Tab-separated table of C-alpha atoms in Angstrom:
chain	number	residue	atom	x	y	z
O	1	UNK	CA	0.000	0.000	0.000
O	2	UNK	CA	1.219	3.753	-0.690
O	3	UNK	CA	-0.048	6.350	1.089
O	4	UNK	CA	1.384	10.389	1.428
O	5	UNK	CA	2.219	11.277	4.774
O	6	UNK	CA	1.998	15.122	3.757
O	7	UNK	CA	-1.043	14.921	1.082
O	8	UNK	CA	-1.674	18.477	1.276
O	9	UNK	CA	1.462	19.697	0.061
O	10	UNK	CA	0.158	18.331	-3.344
O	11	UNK	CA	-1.291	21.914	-3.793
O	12	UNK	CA	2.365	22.816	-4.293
O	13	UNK	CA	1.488	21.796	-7.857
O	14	UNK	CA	-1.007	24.654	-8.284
O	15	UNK	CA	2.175	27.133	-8.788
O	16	UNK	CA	2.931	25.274	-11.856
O	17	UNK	CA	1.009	27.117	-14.310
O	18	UNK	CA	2.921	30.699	-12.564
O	19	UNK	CA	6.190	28.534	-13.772
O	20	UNK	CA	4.612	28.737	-17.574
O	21	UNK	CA	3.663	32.181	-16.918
O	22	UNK	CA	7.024	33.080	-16.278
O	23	UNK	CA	8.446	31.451	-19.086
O	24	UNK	CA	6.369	32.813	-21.497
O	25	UNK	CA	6.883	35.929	-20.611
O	26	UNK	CA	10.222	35.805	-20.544
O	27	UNK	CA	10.222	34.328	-24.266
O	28	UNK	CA	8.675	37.483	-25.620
O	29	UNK	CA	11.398	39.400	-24.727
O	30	UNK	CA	14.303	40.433	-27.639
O	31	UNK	CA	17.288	38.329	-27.300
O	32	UNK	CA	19.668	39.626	-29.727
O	33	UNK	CA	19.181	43.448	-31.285
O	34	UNK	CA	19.448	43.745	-34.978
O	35	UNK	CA	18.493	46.476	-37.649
O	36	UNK	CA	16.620	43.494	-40.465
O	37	UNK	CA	15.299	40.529	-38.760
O	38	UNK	CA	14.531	39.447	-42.903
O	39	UNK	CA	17.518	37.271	-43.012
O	40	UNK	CA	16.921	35.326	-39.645
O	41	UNK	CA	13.509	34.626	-41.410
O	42	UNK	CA	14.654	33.630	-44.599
O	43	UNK	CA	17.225	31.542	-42.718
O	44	UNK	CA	14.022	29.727	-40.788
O	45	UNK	CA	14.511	28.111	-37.578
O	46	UNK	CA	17.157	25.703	-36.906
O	47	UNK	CA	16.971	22.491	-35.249
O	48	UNK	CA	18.409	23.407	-31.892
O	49	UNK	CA	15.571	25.905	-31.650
O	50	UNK	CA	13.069	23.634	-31.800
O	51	UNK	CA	14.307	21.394	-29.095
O	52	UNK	CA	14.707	24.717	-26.784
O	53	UNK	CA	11.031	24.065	-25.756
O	54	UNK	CA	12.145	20.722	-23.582
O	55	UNK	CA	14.117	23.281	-21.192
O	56	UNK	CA	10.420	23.760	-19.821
O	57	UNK	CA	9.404	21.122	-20.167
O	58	UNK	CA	12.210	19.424	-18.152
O	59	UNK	CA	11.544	22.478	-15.187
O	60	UNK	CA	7.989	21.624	-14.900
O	61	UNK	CA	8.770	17.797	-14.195
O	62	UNK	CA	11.370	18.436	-11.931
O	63	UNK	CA	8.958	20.978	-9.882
O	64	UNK	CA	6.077	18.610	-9.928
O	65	UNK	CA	8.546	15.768	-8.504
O	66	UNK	CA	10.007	17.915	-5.754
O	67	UNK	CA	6.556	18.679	-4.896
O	68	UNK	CA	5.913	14.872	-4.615
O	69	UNK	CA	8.727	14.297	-2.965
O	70	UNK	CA	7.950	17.002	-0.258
O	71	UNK	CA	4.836	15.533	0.311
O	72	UNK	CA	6.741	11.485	1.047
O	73	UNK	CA	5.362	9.587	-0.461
O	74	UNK	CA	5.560	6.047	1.766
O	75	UNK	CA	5.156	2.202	1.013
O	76	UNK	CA	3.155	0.501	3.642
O	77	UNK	CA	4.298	-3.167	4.631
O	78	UNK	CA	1.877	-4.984	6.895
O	79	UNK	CA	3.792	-6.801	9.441
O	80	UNK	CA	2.508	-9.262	11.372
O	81	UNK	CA	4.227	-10.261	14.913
O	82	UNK	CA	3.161	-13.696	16.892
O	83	UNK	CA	4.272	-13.895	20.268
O	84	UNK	CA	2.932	-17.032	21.720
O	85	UNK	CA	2.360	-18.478	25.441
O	86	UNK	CA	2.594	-22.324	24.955
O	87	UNK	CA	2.314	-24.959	27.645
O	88	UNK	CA	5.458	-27.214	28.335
O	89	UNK	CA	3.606	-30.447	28.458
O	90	UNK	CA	5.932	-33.560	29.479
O	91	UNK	CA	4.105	-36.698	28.858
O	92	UNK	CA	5.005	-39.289	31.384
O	93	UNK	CA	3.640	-42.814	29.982
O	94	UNK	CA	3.878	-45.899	32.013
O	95	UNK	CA	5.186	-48.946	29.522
O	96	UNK	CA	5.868	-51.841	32.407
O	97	UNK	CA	4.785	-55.293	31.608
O	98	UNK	CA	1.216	-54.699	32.496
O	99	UNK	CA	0.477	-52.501	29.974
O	100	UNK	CA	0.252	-55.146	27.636
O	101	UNK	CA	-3.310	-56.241	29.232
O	102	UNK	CA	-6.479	-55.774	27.103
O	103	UNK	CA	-7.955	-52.578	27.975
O	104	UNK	CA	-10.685	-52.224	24.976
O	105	UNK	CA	-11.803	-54.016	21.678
O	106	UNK	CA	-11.745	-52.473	18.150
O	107	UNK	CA	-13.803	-54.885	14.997
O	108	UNK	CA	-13.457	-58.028	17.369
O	109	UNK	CA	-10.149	-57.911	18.228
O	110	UNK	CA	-8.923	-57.249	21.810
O	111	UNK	CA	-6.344	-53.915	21.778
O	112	UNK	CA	-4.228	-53.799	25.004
O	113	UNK	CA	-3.451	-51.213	27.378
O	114	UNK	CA	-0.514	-49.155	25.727
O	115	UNK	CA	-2.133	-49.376	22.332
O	116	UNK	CA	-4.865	-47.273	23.458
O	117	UNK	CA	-2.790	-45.156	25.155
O	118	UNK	CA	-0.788	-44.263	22.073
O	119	UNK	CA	-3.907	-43.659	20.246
O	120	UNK	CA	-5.699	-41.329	22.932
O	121	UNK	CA	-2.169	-39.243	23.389
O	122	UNK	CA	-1.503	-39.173	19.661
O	123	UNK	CA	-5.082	-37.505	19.257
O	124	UNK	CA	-4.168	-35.247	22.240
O	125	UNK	CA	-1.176	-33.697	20.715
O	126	UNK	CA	-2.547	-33.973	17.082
O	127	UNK	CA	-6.037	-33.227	17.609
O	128	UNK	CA	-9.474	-35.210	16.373
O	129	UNK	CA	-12.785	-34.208	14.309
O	130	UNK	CA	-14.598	-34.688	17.301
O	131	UNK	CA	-13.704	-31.782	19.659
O	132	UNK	CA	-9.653	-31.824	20.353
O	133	UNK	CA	-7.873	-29.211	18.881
O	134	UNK	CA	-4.604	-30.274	19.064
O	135	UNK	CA	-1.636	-28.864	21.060
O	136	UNK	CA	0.133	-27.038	17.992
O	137	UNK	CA	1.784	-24.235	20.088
O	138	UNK	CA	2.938	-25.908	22.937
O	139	UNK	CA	6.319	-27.677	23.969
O	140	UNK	CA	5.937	-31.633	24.287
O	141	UNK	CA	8.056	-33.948	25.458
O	142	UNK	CA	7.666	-38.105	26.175
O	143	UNK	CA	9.217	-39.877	28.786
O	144	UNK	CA	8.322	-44.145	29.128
O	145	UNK	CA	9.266	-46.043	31.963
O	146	UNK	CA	9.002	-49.246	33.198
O	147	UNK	CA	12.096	-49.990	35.877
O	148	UNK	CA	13.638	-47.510	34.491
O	149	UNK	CA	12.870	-43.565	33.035
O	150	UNK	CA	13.870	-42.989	29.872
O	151	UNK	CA	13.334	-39.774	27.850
O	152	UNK	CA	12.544	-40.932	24.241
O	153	UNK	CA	11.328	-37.332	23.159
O	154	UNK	CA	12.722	-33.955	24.742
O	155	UNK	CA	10.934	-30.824	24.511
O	156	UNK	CA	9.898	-29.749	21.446
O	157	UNK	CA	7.428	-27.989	19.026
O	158	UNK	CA	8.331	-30.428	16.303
O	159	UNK	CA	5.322	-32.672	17.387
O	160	UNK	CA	5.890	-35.480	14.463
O	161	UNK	CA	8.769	-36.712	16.435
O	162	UNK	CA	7.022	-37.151	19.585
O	163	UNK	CA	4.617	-38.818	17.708
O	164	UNK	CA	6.819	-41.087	15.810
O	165	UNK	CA	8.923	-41.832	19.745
O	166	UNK	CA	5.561	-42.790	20.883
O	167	UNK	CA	4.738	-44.749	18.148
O	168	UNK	CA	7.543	-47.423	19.160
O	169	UNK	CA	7.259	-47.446	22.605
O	170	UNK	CA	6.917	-51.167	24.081
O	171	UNK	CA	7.076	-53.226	27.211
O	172	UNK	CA	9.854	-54.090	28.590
O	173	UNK	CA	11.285	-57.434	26.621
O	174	UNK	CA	13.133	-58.918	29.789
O	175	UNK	CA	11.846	-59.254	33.607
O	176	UNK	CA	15.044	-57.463	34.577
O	177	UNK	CA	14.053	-54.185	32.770
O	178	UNK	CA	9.896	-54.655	34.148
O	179	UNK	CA	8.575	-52.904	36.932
O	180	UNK	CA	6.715	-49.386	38.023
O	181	UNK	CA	8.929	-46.967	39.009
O	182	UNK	CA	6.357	-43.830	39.381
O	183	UNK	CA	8.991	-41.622	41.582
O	184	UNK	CA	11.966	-41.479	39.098
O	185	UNK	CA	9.751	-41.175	35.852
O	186	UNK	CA	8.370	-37.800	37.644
O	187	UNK	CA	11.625	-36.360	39.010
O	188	UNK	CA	13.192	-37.382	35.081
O	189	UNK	CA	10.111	-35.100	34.141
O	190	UNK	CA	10.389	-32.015	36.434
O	191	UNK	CA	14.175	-31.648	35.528
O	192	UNK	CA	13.341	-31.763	31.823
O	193	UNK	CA	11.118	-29.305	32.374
O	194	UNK	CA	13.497	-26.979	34.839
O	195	UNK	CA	16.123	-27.087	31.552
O	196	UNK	CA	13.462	-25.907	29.007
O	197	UNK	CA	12.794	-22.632	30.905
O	198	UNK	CA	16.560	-21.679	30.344
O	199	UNK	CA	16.298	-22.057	26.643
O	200	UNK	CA	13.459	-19.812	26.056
O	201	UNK	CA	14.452	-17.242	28.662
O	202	UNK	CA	15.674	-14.916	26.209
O	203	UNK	CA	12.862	-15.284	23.752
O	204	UNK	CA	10.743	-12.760	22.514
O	205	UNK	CA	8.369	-14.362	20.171
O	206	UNK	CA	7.962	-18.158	22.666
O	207	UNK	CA	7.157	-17.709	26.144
O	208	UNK	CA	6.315	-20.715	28.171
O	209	UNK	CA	3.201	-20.029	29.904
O	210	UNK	CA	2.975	-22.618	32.676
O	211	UNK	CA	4.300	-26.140	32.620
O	212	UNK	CA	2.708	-29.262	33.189
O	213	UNK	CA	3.405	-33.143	33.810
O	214	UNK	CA	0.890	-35.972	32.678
O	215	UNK	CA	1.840	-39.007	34.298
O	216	UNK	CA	-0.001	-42.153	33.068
O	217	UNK	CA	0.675	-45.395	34.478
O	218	UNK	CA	-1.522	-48.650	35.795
O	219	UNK	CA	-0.152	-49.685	39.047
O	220	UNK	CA	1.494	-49.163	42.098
O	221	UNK	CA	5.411	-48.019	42.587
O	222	UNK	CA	7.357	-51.324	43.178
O	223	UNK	CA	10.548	-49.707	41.189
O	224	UNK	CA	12.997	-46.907	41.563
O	225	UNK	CA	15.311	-44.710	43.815
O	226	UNK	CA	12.866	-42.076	44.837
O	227	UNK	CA	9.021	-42.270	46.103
O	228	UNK	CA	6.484	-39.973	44.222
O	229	UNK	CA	5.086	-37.922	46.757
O	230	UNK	CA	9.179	-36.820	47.238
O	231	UNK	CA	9.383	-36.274	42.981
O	232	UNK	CA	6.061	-33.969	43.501
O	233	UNK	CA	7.465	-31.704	46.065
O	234	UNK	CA	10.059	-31.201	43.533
O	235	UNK	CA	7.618	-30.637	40.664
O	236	UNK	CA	5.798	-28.165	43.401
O	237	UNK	CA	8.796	-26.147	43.846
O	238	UNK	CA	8.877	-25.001	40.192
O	239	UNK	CA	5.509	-24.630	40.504
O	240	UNK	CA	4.812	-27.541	37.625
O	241	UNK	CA	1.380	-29.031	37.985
O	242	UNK	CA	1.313	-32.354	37.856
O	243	UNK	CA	-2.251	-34.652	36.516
O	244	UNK	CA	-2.291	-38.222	37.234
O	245	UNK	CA	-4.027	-40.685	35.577
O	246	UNK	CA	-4.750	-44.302	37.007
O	247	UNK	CA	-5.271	-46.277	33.219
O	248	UNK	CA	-6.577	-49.608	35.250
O	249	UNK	CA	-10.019	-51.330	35.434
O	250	UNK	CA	-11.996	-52.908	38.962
O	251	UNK	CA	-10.743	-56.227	37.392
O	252	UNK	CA	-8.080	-58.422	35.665
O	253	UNK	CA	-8.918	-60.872	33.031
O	254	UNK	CA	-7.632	-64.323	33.269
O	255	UNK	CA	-7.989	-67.700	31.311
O	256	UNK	CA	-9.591	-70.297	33.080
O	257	UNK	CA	-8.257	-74.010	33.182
O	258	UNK	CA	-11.501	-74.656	30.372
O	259	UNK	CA	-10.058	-71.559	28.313
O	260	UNK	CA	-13.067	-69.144	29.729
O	261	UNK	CA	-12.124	-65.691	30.643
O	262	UNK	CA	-12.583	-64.503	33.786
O	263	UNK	CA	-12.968	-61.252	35.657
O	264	UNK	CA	-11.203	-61.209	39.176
O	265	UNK	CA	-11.852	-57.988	41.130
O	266	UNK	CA	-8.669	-56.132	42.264
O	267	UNK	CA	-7.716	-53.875	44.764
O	268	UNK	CA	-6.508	-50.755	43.489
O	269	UNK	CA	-4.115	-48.439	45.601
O	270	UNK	CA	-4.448	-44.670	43.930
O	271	UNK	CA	-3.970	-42.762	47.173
O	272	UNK	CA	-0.039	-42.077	46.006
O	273	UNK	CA	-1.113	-40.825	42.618
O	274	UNK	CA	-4.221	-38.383	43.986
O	275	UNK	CA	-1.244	-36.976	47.010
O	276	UNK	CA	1.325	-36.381	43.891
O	277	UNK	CA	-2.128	-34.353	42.219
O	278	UNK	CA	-2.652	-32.358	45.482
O	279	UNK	CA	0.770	-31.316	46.206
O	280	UNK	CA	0.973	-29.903	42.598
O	281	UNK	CA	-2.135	-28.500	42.452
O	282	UNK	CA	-2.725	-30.659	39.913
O	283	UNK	CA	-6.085	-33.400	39.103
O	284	UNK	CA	-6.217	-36.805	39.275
O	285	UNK	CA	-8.106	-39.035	37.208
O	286	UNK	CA	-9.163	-42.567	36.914
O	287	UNK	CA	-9.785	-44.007	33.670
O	288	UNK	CA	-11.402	-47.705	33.753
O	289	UNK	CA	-11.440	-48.141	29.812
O	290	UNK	CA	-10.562	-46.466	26.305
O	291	UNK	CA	-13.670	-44.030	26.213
O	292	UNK	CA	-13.314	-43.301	29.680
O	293	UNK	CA	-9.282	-42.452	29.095
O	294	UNK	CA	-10.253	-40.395	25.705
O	295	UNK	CA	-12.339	-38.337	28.314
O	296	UNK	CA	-9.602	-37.612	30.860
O	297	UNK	CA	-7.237	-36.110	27.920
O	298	UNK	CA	-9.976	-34.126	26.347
O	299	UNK	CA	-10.484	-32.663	30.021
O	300	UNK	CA	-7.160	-32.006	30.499
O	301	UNK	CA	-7.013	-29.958	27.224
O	302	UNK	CA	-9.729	-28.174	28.355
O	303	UNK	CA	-7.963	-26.829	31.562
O	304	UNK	CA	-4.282	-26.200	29.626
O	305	UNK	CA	-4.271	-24.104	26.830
O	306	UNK	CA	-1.460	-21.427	25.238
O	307	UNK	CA	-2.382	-18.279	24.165
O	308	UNK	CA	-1.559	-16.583	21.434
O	309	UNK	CA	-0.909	-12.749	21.054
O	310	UNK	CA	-0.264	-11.453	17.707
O	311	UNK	CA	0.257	-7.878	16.881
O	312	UNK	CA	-0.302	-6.230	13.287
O	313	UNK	CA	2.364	-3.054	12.284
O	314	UNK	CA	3.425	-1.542	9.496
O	315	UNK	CA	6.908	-1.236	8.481
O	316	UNK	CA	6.828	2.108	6.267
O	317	UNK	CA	9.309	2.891	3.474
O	318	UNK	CA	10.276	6.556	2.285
O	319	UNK	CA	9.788	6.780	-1.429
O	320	UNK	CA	11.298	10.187	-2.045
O	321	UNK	CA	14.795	8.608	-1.940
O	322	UNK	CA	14.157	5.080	-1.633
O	323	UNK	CA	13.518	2.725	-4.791
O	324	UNK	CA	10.600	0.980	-5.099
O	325	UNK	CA	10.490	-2.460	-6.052
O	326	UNK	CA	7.247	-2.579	-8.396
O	327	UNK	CA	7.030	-6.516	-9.625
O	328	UNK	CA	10.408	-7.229	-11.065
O	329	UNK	CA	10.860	-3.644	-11.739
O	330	UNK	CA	13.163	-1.392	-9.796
O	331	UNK	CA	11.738	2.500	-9.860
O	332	UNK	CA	13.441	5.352	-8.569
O	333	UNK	CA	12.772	7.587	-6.104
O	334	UNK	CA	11.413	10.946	-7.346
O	335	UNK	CA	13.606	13.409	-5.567
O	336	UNK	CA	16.658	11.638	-7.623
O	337	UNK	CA	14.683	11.936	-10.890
O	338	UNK	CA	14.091	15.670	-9.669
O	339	UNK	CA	18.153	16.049	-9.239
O	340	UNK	CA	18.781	14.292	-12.726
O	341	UNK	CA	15.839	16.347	-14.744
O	342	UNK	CA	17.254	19.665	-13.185
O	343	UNK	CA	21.200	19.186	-14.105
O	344	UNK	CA	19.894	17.646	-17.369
O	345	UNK	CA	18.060	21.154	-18.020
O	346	UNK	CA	21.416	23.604	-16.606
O	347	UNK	CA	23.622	21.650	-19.105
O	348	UNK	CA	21.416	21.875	-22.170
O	349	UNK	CA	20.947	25.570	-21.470
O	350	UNK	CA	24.461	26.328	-20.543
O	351	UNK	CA	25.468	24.147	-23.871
O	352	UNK	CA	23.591	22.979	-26.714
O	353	UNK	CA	20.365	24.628	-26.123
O	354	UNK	CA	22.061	27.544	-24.704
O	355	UNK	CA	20.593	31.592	-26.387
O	356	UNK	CA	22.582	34.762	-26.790
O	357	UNK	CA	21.500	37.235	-23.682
C-alpha cells in the first residue's frame, strides 16, 4: 500500500502554471538586437531551436517531482508479529509389563493397554474431528518407563517426532528391565522441564506459559530410587502441575483351566497418585477403559491451553529517496529523478540549447 504522509502539500502543484507564466513571458522578450530581422527569417529556424522548448518542459517535471517528494510519499508493509504463550507439556507414559493387558476391543479384536494409550495421546497432541484441537503451540516432550525412566522425546514444538517416539514405545522385553517406578519417571520429568525454561528465557516471540506433567501409568510403585510424593514436592517447587491418571479397570482378566475368561476384582491403591495431584495442584483421574481415558485427555485440554498474542504493524518505506520495487521492476525515487531532470536542463541551457542574452 502507498499512502502520502503530507497529502496536502500536493497543492504545491497549483504554482505550476505561474512557472509557464514566467516562461512565457520571458520568451517574448528580444534576445539579440538587430536592424533586419529578414535574413533570420529567410534563414528559418534551426533544429536546436526547436528542441529549446524541452528546457520547460524538463523544469515543470522536476517541480512537480520535488513537490511529490515534499509531500513522502511512503510504502506501507503490513507486518505481522506472533508472540505465543505455549504450555510445556511432558508426557510421562507408564510402559511396564502390564500394559500389555487388554484394555478395549476395536472390529473383534482385543487392543491392550498401551495401544490405546498411544492412540488417545496421539489424538491429544494432534487433535481429532470430534472436539480436540490439538496442542500445535505448545512444547511436548515423552518420557516411558518401566524400571527404568527414559526420555525418548525432549521438549519440542516439532510434534511429528514425539509422535513417531511414541509410536515405538513397548514393554519391557526382559523381567530385569519390568517394573513401576512412578517416583523417578516424575523427578526425570520435572528436571526436563526446569532445563526448558533456560532455553526460552531470552525469547521474545515463545514464552512458556505454565508447565505441566501428565503421568499415566496402571499400578502401584514397586521400582525406583525415589518415592512420588518426594518427585512432587520437587515438581511443586517449580511450581509444575502435575495430573495423574490411574489407566486400570476394577478387574483383571484371566484364562480359566476350560479356556473361559474370567474377571477377578482387584484392589486398586491410587492414594499415592491423587497426594502427587494435590501437592501440585494438579487433578487426578481414573480411567477404567478407552472411552473413559479419551475423556480424561480431552479434560485435560480443556484446563491447559497457550495463548496466542499477535500484533499487526506496518513497516513504512520513504519513497522520495528510496527505490521501489514494483514486480520485477526497480523504480526510482522521485527526488533523484528531480536532481537528474534539473542538471539535465542547466547543461542543455548552458550548452547545446544555450541563447545569446
Amino acid at each position: 500500500m502507498i499512502q502520502l504522509a503530507n497529502s496536502w502539500l500536493l497543492g504545491l502543484a497549483l504554482f505550476v502554471p505561474v512557472v509557464w507564466w514566467a516562461y512565457r513571458r520571458r520568451r517574448g522578450r528580444a534576445m539579440v538586437q538587430f536592424s533586419d530581422v529578414s535574413v533570420l527569417v529567410q534563414a528559418g529556424a534551426a533544429r536546436r531551436a526547436r528542441w529549446r522548448a524541452t528546457l520547460p518542459l524538463l523544469r515543470t517535471l522536476t517541480v512537480l517531482l520535488l513537490v511529490l517528494s515534499v509531500a513522502r510519499p511512503q510504502k506501507a508493509d503490513e507486518q505481522t508479529r506472533v508472540q505465543t504463550e505455549g504450555i510445556a507439556i511432558q508426557l510421562v507414559v507408564d510402559r511396564s509389563g502390564s500394559m500389555r493387558e487388554p484394555f478395549g476391543e476395536r472390529n473383534g479384536r482385543r487392543i491392550s493397554r498401551l495401544e490405546v494409550v498411544k492412540d488417545v495421546v496421539r489424538e491429544f497432541v494432534e487433535g481429532n474431528k470430534t472436539g480436540l484441537a490439538g496442542r500445535r503451540d505448545d512444547l511436548i516432550g515423552l518420557i516411558v518407563f518401566a524400571r527404568y525412566p527414559d526420555t525418548e522425546c525432549p521438549l519440542t514444538r516439532d510434534h511429528q517426532h514425539v509422535i513417531r517416539a511414541l509410536g515405538e514405545v513397548q514393554p519391557p522385553a526382559t523381567r530385569d528391565e519390568d517394573g513401576t517406578a512412578i517416583g523417578d519417571a516424575l523427578l526425570l520429568a520435572v528436571e526436563r522441564i526446569r532445563n526448558i525454561e533456560r532455553r526460552f528465557q531470552k525469547s521474545d516471540d515463545y514464552k512458556v506459559k505454565s508447565r505441566v506433567i501428565v503421568l499415566l501409568t496402571d499400578g502401584e510403585q514397586n521400582a525406583g530410587k525415589y518415592e512420588p510424593e518426594k518427585a512432587a514436592q520437587a515438581a511443586a517447587a517449580l511450581g509444575v502441575k502435575v495430573y495423574t491418571i490411574g489407566a486400570m479397570a476394577d478387574y483383571v482378566e484371566q484364562q480359566s483351566l476350560f479356556g473361559q475368561t474370567m474377571r477377578i476384582p482387584v484392589q486398586i491403591n491410587d492414594e499415592p497418585l491423587k497426594k502427587v495431584a494435590e501437592l501440585t495442584g494438579g487433578r487426578y483421574f481414573r480411567a477404567r477403559d478407552e472411552q473413559a481415558l479419551a475423556q480424561v485427555y480431552a479434560e485435560i485440554d480443556k484446563l491447559e491451553r497457550s495463548a496466542i498474542d499477535e500484533t499487526r504493524y506496518y513497516l513504512m518505506t520513504e519513497l522520495s529517496y528510496n527505490w521501489l520495487t514494483w514486480g520485477t521492476l526497480q523504480l526510482p525515487p522521485p527526488l533523484l529523478l528531480a536532481m537528474v531532470l534539473l542538471a539535465l536542463e542547466v547543461v542543455l541551457a548552458q550548452t547545446r540549447l544555450r541563447t545569446i542574452p
